[in-house]
mmCIF file of C-alpha atoms and ligand atoms in Angstrom:
data_model
loop_
_atom_site.group_PDB
_atom_site.id
_atom_site.type_symbol
_atom_site.label_atom_id
_atom_site.label_comp_id
_atom_site.label_asym_id
_atom_site.label_seq_id
_atom_site.Cartn_x
_atom_site.Cartn_y
_atom_site.Cartn_z
ATOM 1 C CA MET A 1 0.041 -0.706 0.745
ATOM 2 C CA SER A 2 1.576 3.195 -0.391
ATOM 3 C CA GLU A 3 2.753 5.180 1.789
ATOM 4 C CA ARG A 4 2.670 8.753 0.723
ATOM 5 C CA LYS A 5 0.652 11.753 3.305
ATOM 6 C CA ARG A 6 -3.106 12.247 2.970
ATOM 7 C CA VAL A 7 -3.489 15.661 0.358
ATOM 8 C CA THR A 8 -5.293 17.552 2.195
ATOM 9 C CA LEU A 9 -7.061 21.319 1.337
ATOM 10 C CA PRO A 10 -3.522 22.742 2.632
ATOM 11 C CA THR A 11 -1.463 20.802 -0.044
ATOM 12 C CA LEU A 12 -2.679 21.747 -3.175
ATOM 13 C CA PHE A 13 -3.388 25.343 -1.499
ATOM 14 C CA GLU A 14 0.478 25.282 -1.701
ATOM 15 C CA LYS A 15 0.565 23.672 -4.534
ATOM 16 C CA ALA A 16 -0.936 25.912 -6.660
ATOM 17 C CA ALA A 17 0.817 28.834 -4.689
ATOM 18 C CA GLY A 18 4.042 27.337 -5.590
ATOM 19 C CA GLY A 19 3.573 26.989 -9.319
ATOM 20 C CA GLU A 20 3.518 23.555 -8.949
ATOM 21 C CA PRO A 21 -0.010 21.711 -11.405
ATOM 22 C CA ILE A 22 -2.220 19.740 -9.602
ATOM 23 C CA THR A 23 -2.884 16.291 -10.302
ATOM 24 C CA PHE A 24 -6.386 15.198 -11.008
ATOM 25 C CA LEU A 25 -7.991 12.241 -12.138
ATOM 26 C CA THR A 26 -11.785 11.121 -12.905
ATOM 27 C CA CYS A 27 -12.407 8.106 -11.496
ATOM 28 C CA TYR A 28 -15.473 5.464 -10.252
ATOM 29 C CA ASP A 29 -13.777 2.639 -8.265
ATOM 30 C CA TYR A 30 -11.910 0.238 -6.221
ATOM 31 C CA PRO A 31 -8.704 -1.082 -8.666
ATOM 32 C CA THR A 32 -8.855 2.342 -10.874
ATOM 33 C CA GLY A 33 -8.428 3.961 -7.430
ATOM 34 C CA TYR A 34 -5.413 1.773 -5.592
ATOM 35 C CA PHE A 35 -3.401 2.324 -8.526
ATOM 36 C CA GLN A 36 -4.114 5.964 -8.791
ATOM 37 C CA GLU A 37 -3.177 6.391 -5.134
ATOM 38 C CA GLN A 38 0.165 4.249 -6.323
ATOM 39 C CA ALA A 39 1.099 6.840 -9.534
ATOM 40 C CA GLY A 40 0.027 9.324 -6.378
ATOM 41 C CA VAL A 41 -1.509 11.440 -8.537
ATOM 42 C CA ASP A 42 -3.292 14.515 -5.801
ATOM 43 C CA MET A 43 -6.909 15.009 -6.297
ATOM 44 C CA ILE A 44 -9.426 11.890 -7.234
ATOM 45 C CA LEU A 45 -13.416 12.918 -8.518
ATOM 46 C CA VAL A 46 -15.987 10.152 -8.374
ATOM 47 C CA GLY A 47 -17.330 11.874 -11.174
ATOM 48 C CA ASP A 48 -20.983 11.853 -12.468
ATOM 49 C CA SER A 49 -19.494 11.151 -15.477
ATOM 50 C CA LEU A 50 -19.550 7.534 -13.900
ATOM 51 C CA GLY A 51 -23.006 7.132 -15.410
ATOM 52 C CA MET A 52 -21.355 6.857 -18.657
ATOM 53 C CA THR A 53 -18.434 5.981 -18.287
ATOM 54 C CA MET A 54 -19.686 3.194 -15.872
ATOM 55 C CA LEU A 55 -23.501 2.513 -16.620
ATOM 56 C CA GLY A 56 -24.200 3.064 -20.005
ATOM 57 C CA TYR A 57 -26.347 5.308 -20.223
ATOM 58 C CA ASP A 58 -26.208 8.556 -22.772
ATOM 59 C CA SER A 59 -26.304 11.432 -20.296
ATOM 60 C CA THR A 60 -25.568 11.474 -16.565
ATOM 61 C CA LEU A 61 -28.455 12.806 -15.682
ATOM 62 C CA PRO A 62 -30.246 9.224 -14.452
ATOM 63 C CA VAL A 63 -26.699 9.092 -12.012
ATOM 64 C CA THR A 64 -28.164 8.983 -8.493
ATOM 65 C CA MET A 65 -26.834 9.903 -4.497
ATOM 66 C CA ASP A 66 -26.756 6.284 -3.793
ATOM 67 C CA ASP A 67 -24.998 5.399 -7.388
ATOM 68 C CA MET A 68 -22.982 7.636 -6.299
ATOM 69 C CA ILE A 69 -21.445 6.811 -2.448
ATOM 70 C CA ARG A 70 -21.453 3.336 -3.729
ATOM 71 C CA HIS A 71 -19.278 4.297 -6.080
ATOM 72 C CA SER A 72 -17.388 6.154 -3.656
ATOM 73 C CA GLN A 73 -16.583 5.155 -1.208
ATOM 74 C CA ALA A 74 -14.632 2.136 -3.263
ATOM 75 C CA VAL A 75 -12.589 4.510 -4.235
ATOM 76 C CA ARG A 76 -11.586 5.221 -1.094
ATOM 77 C CA ARG A 77 -10.987 1.657 -0.032
ATOM 78 C CA GLY A 78 -8.853 1.858 -2.845
ATOM 79 C CA SER A 79 -7.261 5.152 -2.460
ATOM 80 C CA PRO A 80 -6.665 5.922 1.803
ATOM 81 C CA ASN A 81 -4.467 9.265 0.527
ATOM 82 C CA ALA A 82 -6.151 11.500 -2.300
ATOM 83 C CA PHE A 83 -8.355 14.578 -1.640
ATOM 84 C CA LEU A 84 -11.760 12.603 -3.135
ATOM 85 C CA VAL A 85 -13.791 14.738 -4.140
ATOM 86 C CA GLY A 86 -17.764 13.366 -4.886
ATOM 87 C CA ASP A 87 -19.917 15.588 -7.447
ATOM 88 C CA MET A 88 -23.680 16.492 -6.597
ATOM 89 C CA PRO A 89 -25.191 13.684 -9.137
ATOM 90 C CA TYR A 90 -28.555 16.009 -11.021
ATOM 91 C CA MET A 91 -30.718 17.237 -8.820
ATOM 92 C CA SER A 92 -28.814 16.597 -5.712
ATOM 93 C CA TYR A 93 -28.324 20.047 -4.678
ATOM 94 C CA GLN A 94 -30.471 21.846 -7.670
ATOM 95 C CA PRO A 95 -34.346 22.313 -5.860
ATOM 96 C CA SER A 96 -32.171 24.163 -2.538
ATOM 97 C CA VAL A 97 -29.405 24.603 -0.391
ATOM 98 C CA GLU A 98 -30.748 22.637 2.151
ATOM 99 C CA SER A 99 -30.773 19.337 -0.834
ATOM 100 C CA ALA A 100 -27.540 20.918 -1.671
ATOM 101 C CA ILE A 101 -26.050 20.875 2.288
ATOM 102 C CA ARG A 102 -27.690 17.115 2.882
ATOM 103 C CA ASN A 103 -26.219 15.871 0.202
ATOM 104 C CA ALA A 104 -22.585 17.363 -0.254
ATOM 105 C CA GLY A 105 -23.385 15.619 4.072
ATOM 106 C CA ARG A 106 -23.594 12.366 2.710
ATOM 107 C CA PHE A 107 -20.545 12.217 0.036
ATOM 108 C CA MET A 108 -18.404 12.935 4.470
ATOM 109 C CA ALA A 109 -20.614 10.129 6.166
ATOM 110 C CA GLU A 110 -20.870 8.081 4.181
ATOM 111 C CA ALA A 111 -18.564 8.384 1.500
ATOM 112 C CA GLY A 112 -14.959 10.040 3.310
ATOM 113 C CA CYS A 113 -14.670 12.117 0.519
ATOM 114 C CA ASP A 114 -12.553 15.917 1.455
ATOM 115 C CA GLY A 115 -15.206 17.953 -0.548
ATOM 116 C CA ILE A 116 -17.921 17.550 -3.180
ATOM 117 C CA LYS A 117 -18.043 19.929 -6.846
ATOM 118 C CA LEU A 118 -21.418 20.845 -8.364
ATOM 119 C CA GLU A 119 -22.021 22.724 -11.413
ATOM 120 C CA GLY A 120 -23.833 25.823 -12.354
ATOM 121 C CA GLY A 121 -22.340 29.762 -11.678
ATOM 122 C CA VAL A 122 -23.261 32.551 -9.816
ATOM 123 C CA GLU A 123 -27.526 31.378 -9.782
ATOM 124 C CA MET A 124 -25.616 27.719 -7.718
ATOM 125 C CA ALA A 125 -23.421 30.264 -4.912
ATOM 126 C CA ASP A 126 -25.960 30.117 -2.506
ATOM 127 C CA ARG A 127 -25.726 26.399 -2.558
ATOM 128 C CA ILE A 128 -21.464 27.174 -2.121
ATOM 129 C CA ALA A 129 -22.273 29.152 0.456
ATOM 130 C CA GLY A 130 -24.560 26.734 2.762
ATOM 131 C CA ILE A 131 -22.718 23.684 1.663
ATOM 132 C CA VAL A 132 -18.917 25.729 3.351
ATOM 133 C CA LYS A 133 -21.067 27.709 5.899
ATOM 134 C CA ALA A 134 -21.555 24.128 6.769
ATOM 135 C CA GLY A 135 -17.529 22.658 7.095
ATOM 136 C CA ILE A 136 -17.815 21.222 3.453
ATOM 137 C CA PRO A 137 -14.729 22.652 1.193
ATOM 138 C CA ALA A 138 -17.038 22.968 -2.045
ATOM 139 C CA MET A 139 -15.860 23.378 -5.680
ATOM 140 C CA GLY A 140 -16.807 24.673 -8.657
ATOM 141 C CA HIS A 141 -17.455 24.128 -12.059
ATOM 142 C CA LEU A 142 -18.001 25.472 -15.065
ATOM 143 C CA GLY A 143 -18.201 26.416 -18.908
ATOM 144 C CA LEU A 144 -20.024 23.382 -20.604
ATOM 145 C CA THR A 145 -21.271 21.666 -17.468
ATOM 146 C CA PRO A 146 -22.531 18.311 -18.582
ATOM 147 C CA GLN A 147 -25.692 18.092 -16.534
ATOM 148 C CA SER A 148 -27.548 21.038 -17.978
ATOM 149 C CA VAL A 149 -26.541 19.158 -22.051
ATOM 150 C CA SER A 150 -30.191 20.403 -23.355
ATOM 151 C CA ALA A 151 -29.619 23.899 -22.809
ATOM 152 C CA LEU A 152 -26.379 23.841 -23.923
ATOM 153 C CA GLY A 153 -26.992 22.467 -26.575
ATOM 154 C CA GLY A 154 -24.504 19.665 -26.639
ATOM 155 C CA TYR A 155 -20.834 19.358 -25.304
ATOM 156 C CA ARG A 156 -19.090 21.833 -26.986
ATOM 157 C CA LEU A 157 -16.795 24.769 -25.961
ATOM 158 C CA GLN A 158 -18.165 27.237 -23.289
ATOM 159 C CA GLY A 159 -17.567 31.311 -23.212
ATOM 160 C CA LYS A 160 -16.037 31.490 -27.759
ATOM 161 C CA GLY A 161 -17.890 34.331 -27.884
ATOM 162 C CA ALA A 162 -16.821 37.930 -25.600
ATOM 163 C CA LEU A 163 -20.267 38.368 -24.251
ATOM 164 C CA GLN A 164 -20.470 34.775 -22.873
ATOM 165 C CA ALA A 165 -16.562 34.865 -21.948
ATOM 166 C CA LYS A 166 -17.411 37.775 -19.646
ATOM 167 C CA LYS A 167 -19.759 35.951 -17.404
ATOM 168 C CA ILE A 168 -17.781 32.377 -17.310
ATOM 169 C CA VAL A 169 -14.918 35.502 -15.137
ATOM 170 C CA ASP A 170 -17.700 36.162 -13.505
ATOM 171 C CA ASP A 171 -19.593 32.729 -12.554
ATOM 172 C CA ALA A 172 -16.006 32.301 -11.584
ATOM 173 C CA LYS A 173 -16.414 34.928 -8.897
ATOM 174 C CA ALA A 174 -19.055 34.436 -7.199
ATOM 175 C CA LEU A 175 -18.588 30.962 -6.809
ATOM 176 C CA GLU A 176 -15.055 32.217 -4.902
ATOM 177 C CA GLU A 177 -16.531 34.223 -3.680
ATOM 178 C CA ALA A 178 -18.770 32.460 -1.696
ATOM 179 C CA GLY A 179 -16.260 30.395 -0.058
ATOM 180 C CA ALA A 180 -15.416 27.272 -2.943
ATOM 181 C CA PHE A 181 -11.958 26.245 -2.415
ATOM 182 C CA GLY A 182 -11.596 25.326 -5.912
ATOM 183 C CA ILE A 183 -13.142 25.571 -9.783
ATOM 184 C CA LEU A 184 -12.871 23.126 -12.536
ATOM 185 C CA LEU A 185 -13.117 24.778 -16.461
ATOM 186 C CA GLU A 186 -14.206 22.519 -18.499
ATOM 187 C CA MET A 187 -13.961 23.151 -22.110
ATOM 188 C CA VAL A 188 -12.628 26.970 -21.827
ATOM 189 C CA PRO A 189 -10.416 28.367 -24.432
ATOM 190 C CA ASP A 190 -7.228 28.250 -22.942
ATOM 191 C CA ARG A 191 -7.093 32.367 -23.079
ATOM 192 C CA VAL A 192 -10.325 32.486 -20.750
ATOM 193 C CA ALA A 193 -9.334 30.826 -17.974
ATOM 194 C CA GLN A 194 -5.996 31.883 -17.996
ATOM 195 C CA ILE A 195 -8.190 35.102 -17.023
ATOM 196 C CA ILE A 196 -9.921 33.524 -14.778
ATOM 197 C CA THR A 197 -7.193 31.808 -12.718
ATOM 198 C CA GLU A 198 -4.604 35.276 -12.729
ATOM 199 C CA ARG A 199 -7.497 36.033 -10.955
ATOM 200 C CA ALA A 200 -8.077 33.903 -8.311
ATOM 201 C CA GLN A 201 -6.941 34.588 -4.796
ATOM 202 C CA GLY A 202 -8.498 32.623 -2.440
ATOM 203 C CA CYS A 203 -8.975 29.892 -4.897
ATOM 204 C CA PHE A 204 -8.385 27.626 -7.438
ATOM 205 C CA ILE A 205 -8.444 27.003 -11.118
ATOM 206 C CA MET A 206 -8.129 23.029 -12.742
ATOM 207 C CA SER A 207 -9.131 22.771 -16.400
ATOM 208 C CA LEU A 208 -10.823 19.714 -18.491
ATOM 209 C CA GLY A 209 -9.148 21.209 -21.754
ATOM 210 C CA SER A 210 -8.885 24.069 -21.018
ATOM 211 C CA GLY A 211 -5.519 24.965 -21.599
ATOM 212 C CA PRO A 212 -2.255 25.012 -19.521
ATOM 213 C CA HIS A 213 -2.335 28.402 -17.721
ATOM 214 C CA VAL A 214 -4.439 27.152 -15.008
ATOM 215 C CA HIS A 215 -3.038 25.719 -11.500
ATOM 216 C CA GLY A 216 -3.808 21.438 -12.049
ATOM 217 C CA GLN A 217 -5.338 19.523 -14.695
ATOM 218 C CA LEU A 218 -8.203 17.127 -15.239
ATOM 219 C CA LEU A 219 -8.904 13.916 -17.458
ATOM 220 C CA ILE A 220 -11.549 11.049 -17.316
ATOM 221 C CA TYR A 221 -9.464 8.300 -16.532
ATOM 222 C CA HIS A 222 -11.696 6.459 -19.003
ATOM 223 C CA ASP A 223 -10.597 9.282 -21.870
ATOM 224 C CA MET A 224 -7.303 8.164 -20.664
ATOM 225 C CA PHE A 225 -7.105 4.761 -21.848
ATOM 226 C CA GLY A 226 -9.630 3.938 -24.419
ATOM 227 C CA LEU A 227 -12.244 2.871 -21.849
ATOM 228 C CA TYR A 228 -15.418 4.499 -23.110
ATOM 229 C CA PRO A 229 -16.299 3.039 -26.125
ATOM 230 C CA LYS A 230 -18.244 5.720 -27.321
ATOM 231 C CA PHE A 231 -15.951 8.341 -28.352
ATOM 232 C CA LYS A 232 -13.391 10.640 -27.031
ATOM 233 C CA PRO A 233 -13.503 14.101 -26.731
ATOM 234 C CA ARG A 234 -10.518 16.392 -28.356
ATOM 235 C CA MET A 235 -8.646 17.413 -25.003
ATOM 236 C CA ALA A 236 -8.249 14.296 -24.028
ATOM 237 C CA LYS A 237 -4.756 12.721 -24.170
ATOM 238 C CA VAL A 238 -4.750 8.894 -24.799
ATOM 239 C CA PHE A 239 -1.907 7.733 -22.311
ATOM 240 C CA GLY A 240 -2.233 3.902 -23.424
ATOM 241 C CA ASN A 241 -5.302 1.764 -24.881
ATOM 242 C CA ALA A 242 -5.650 -0.674 -21.641
ATOM 243 C CA GLY A 243 -9.329 -0.917 -24.307
ATOM 244 C CA GLU A 244 -7.575 -2.786 -27.040
ATOM 245 C CA VAL A 245 -5.299 -4.327 -24.627
ATOM 246 C CA ILE A 246 -8.147 -5.840 -23.011
ATOM 247 C CA LEU A 247 -11.041 -6.408 -26.701
ATOM 248 C CA GLN A 248 -7.426 -8.544 -27.515
ATOM 249 C CA GLY A 249 -7.408 -10.748 -24.569
ATOM 250 C CA LEU A 250 -11.291 -11.573 -24.344
ATOM 251 C CA GLN A 251 -11.049 -12.516 -28.001
ATOM 252 C CA GLN A 252 -8.535 -14.896 -27.231
ATOM 253 C CA TYR A 253 -10.298 -16.628 -24.059
ATOM 254 C CA VAL A 254 -13.134 -16.728 -26.666
ATOM 255 C CA LYS A 255 -10.547 -18.617 -28.466
ATOM 256 C CA GLU A 256 -8.642 -20.908 -26.884
ATOM 257 C CA VAL A 257 -12.566 -21.766 -24.154
ATOM 258 C CA GLY A 258 -14.278 -22.638 -28.098
ATOM 259 C CA ASP A 259 -10.738 -24.735 -28.657
ATOM 260 C CA LYS A 260 -10.160 -26.194 -25.755
ATOM 261 C CA THR A 261 -6.058 -25.003 -24.763
ATOM 262 C CA PHE A 262 -7.921 -23.025 -21.684
ATOM 263 C CA PRO A 263 -8.108 -24.022 -19.354
ATOM 264 C CA ALA A 264 -4.370 -25.706 -19.107
ATOM 265 C CA ARG A 265 -2.883 -28.114 -16.570
ATOM 266 C CA GLU A 266 -1.746 -25.128 -14.336
ATOM 267 C CA HIS A 267 -4.674 -23.109 -13.561
ATOM 268 C CA TYR A 268 -6.894 -26.090 -12.393
ATOM 269 C CA PHE A 269 -6.998 -27.955 -9.002
ATOM 270 C CA GLY A 270 -6.979 -32.200 -8.183
ATOM 271 C CA ILE A 271 -7.596 -34.715 -6.091
ATOM 272 C CA LYS A 272 -5.100 -37.217 -4.066
ATOM 273 C CA ASP A 273 -5.246 -40.656 -5.145
ATOM 274 C CA GLU A 274 -7.202 -41.853 -2.107
ATOM 275 C CA GLU A 275 -9.188 -39.426 -1.673
ATOM 276 C CA TYR A 276 -10.521 -40.093 -5.437
ATOM 277 C CA GLU A 277 -10.980 -44.103 -4.784
ATOM 278 C CA GLU A 278 -12.599 -43.388 -1.207
ATOM 279 C CA LEU A 279 -15.070 -40.728 -3.354
ATOM 280 C CA LEU A 280 -15.694 -43.431 -5.420
ATOM 281 C CA GLU A 281 -16.277 -46.507 -3.059
ATOM 282 C CA LEU A 282 -18.043 -43.837 -1.069
ATOM 283 C CA LEU A 283 -21.122 -43.135 -4.452
ATOM 284 C CA ASP A 284 -21.210 -46.755 -5.471
HETATM 285 O O1 KIV B 301 -18.660 13.817 -13.652
HETATM 286 C C1 KIV B 301 -17.631 14.104 -14.209
HETATM 287 O O2 KIV B 301 -16.185 13.366 -14.507
HETATM 288 C C2 KIV B 301 -16.935 15.948 -14.113
HETATM 289 C C3 KIV B 301 -16.087 15.792 -14.896
HETATM 290 C C4 KIV B 301 -16.276 16.154 -16.792
HETATM 291 C C5 KIV B 301 -15.466 17.344 -14.848
HETATM 292 O O3 KIV B 301 -17.473 16.896 -13.456
#
């Protein structure tokens, strides 16, 4: 097991202040949590993207709090020391500040998370403020916010025009003032992300497809390793094609069971001759 120290908010702010990029990845299960812990990833997001990557839905909207808690618990068991962020699913915080605090509390109490993330700008600032007042670290998410995919007209770059970009800059300020410890910018132009990062005083800025002029980077784990068959977003670099390796292995398994080359002698267990003889007698 990993020997590293637990990653805390002060650790992350220190990194940001020192110009050392923060590493952030999505994760949804125990073995992947274990590998991310061993690799020294700073922050892990149990994203509601698990609705698509793990559960096969077309969007994140059907994901429930119970789904999120179950997966967050598994990730925490694999990764005891990363800063673990639970992603608040659709309609777990939109209805009211009270629902936001209650559900944020579930991530902390039931799954051992270190904080939560929710989507939205100034209109969600009171949710962030309420959660932070309850003693729970909260992170914002601006730009392409997948829970609003229908209103945004698809999975596309946000803040291309000056007016829309100004709204994202203003939203970031509102979230910071509400007490967010960090803000994730998803698919926002690099220079807009840079302005937000330069203006951030009490929070750090993370990028998913929003360029290098920020405090750290997030990627979706399944995109990094070719594990999501439906599409690969342009912003995702493939660091290894595990999907291809797994598919080849599965094809080989089907072939070997079919032609009886699996199982070989080392893959099964025997019984001693005397026990076998006695068994046959018992069966007579
Ligand atoms: O659910 C998720 O993984 C996310 C990312 C898309 C940022 O919110």
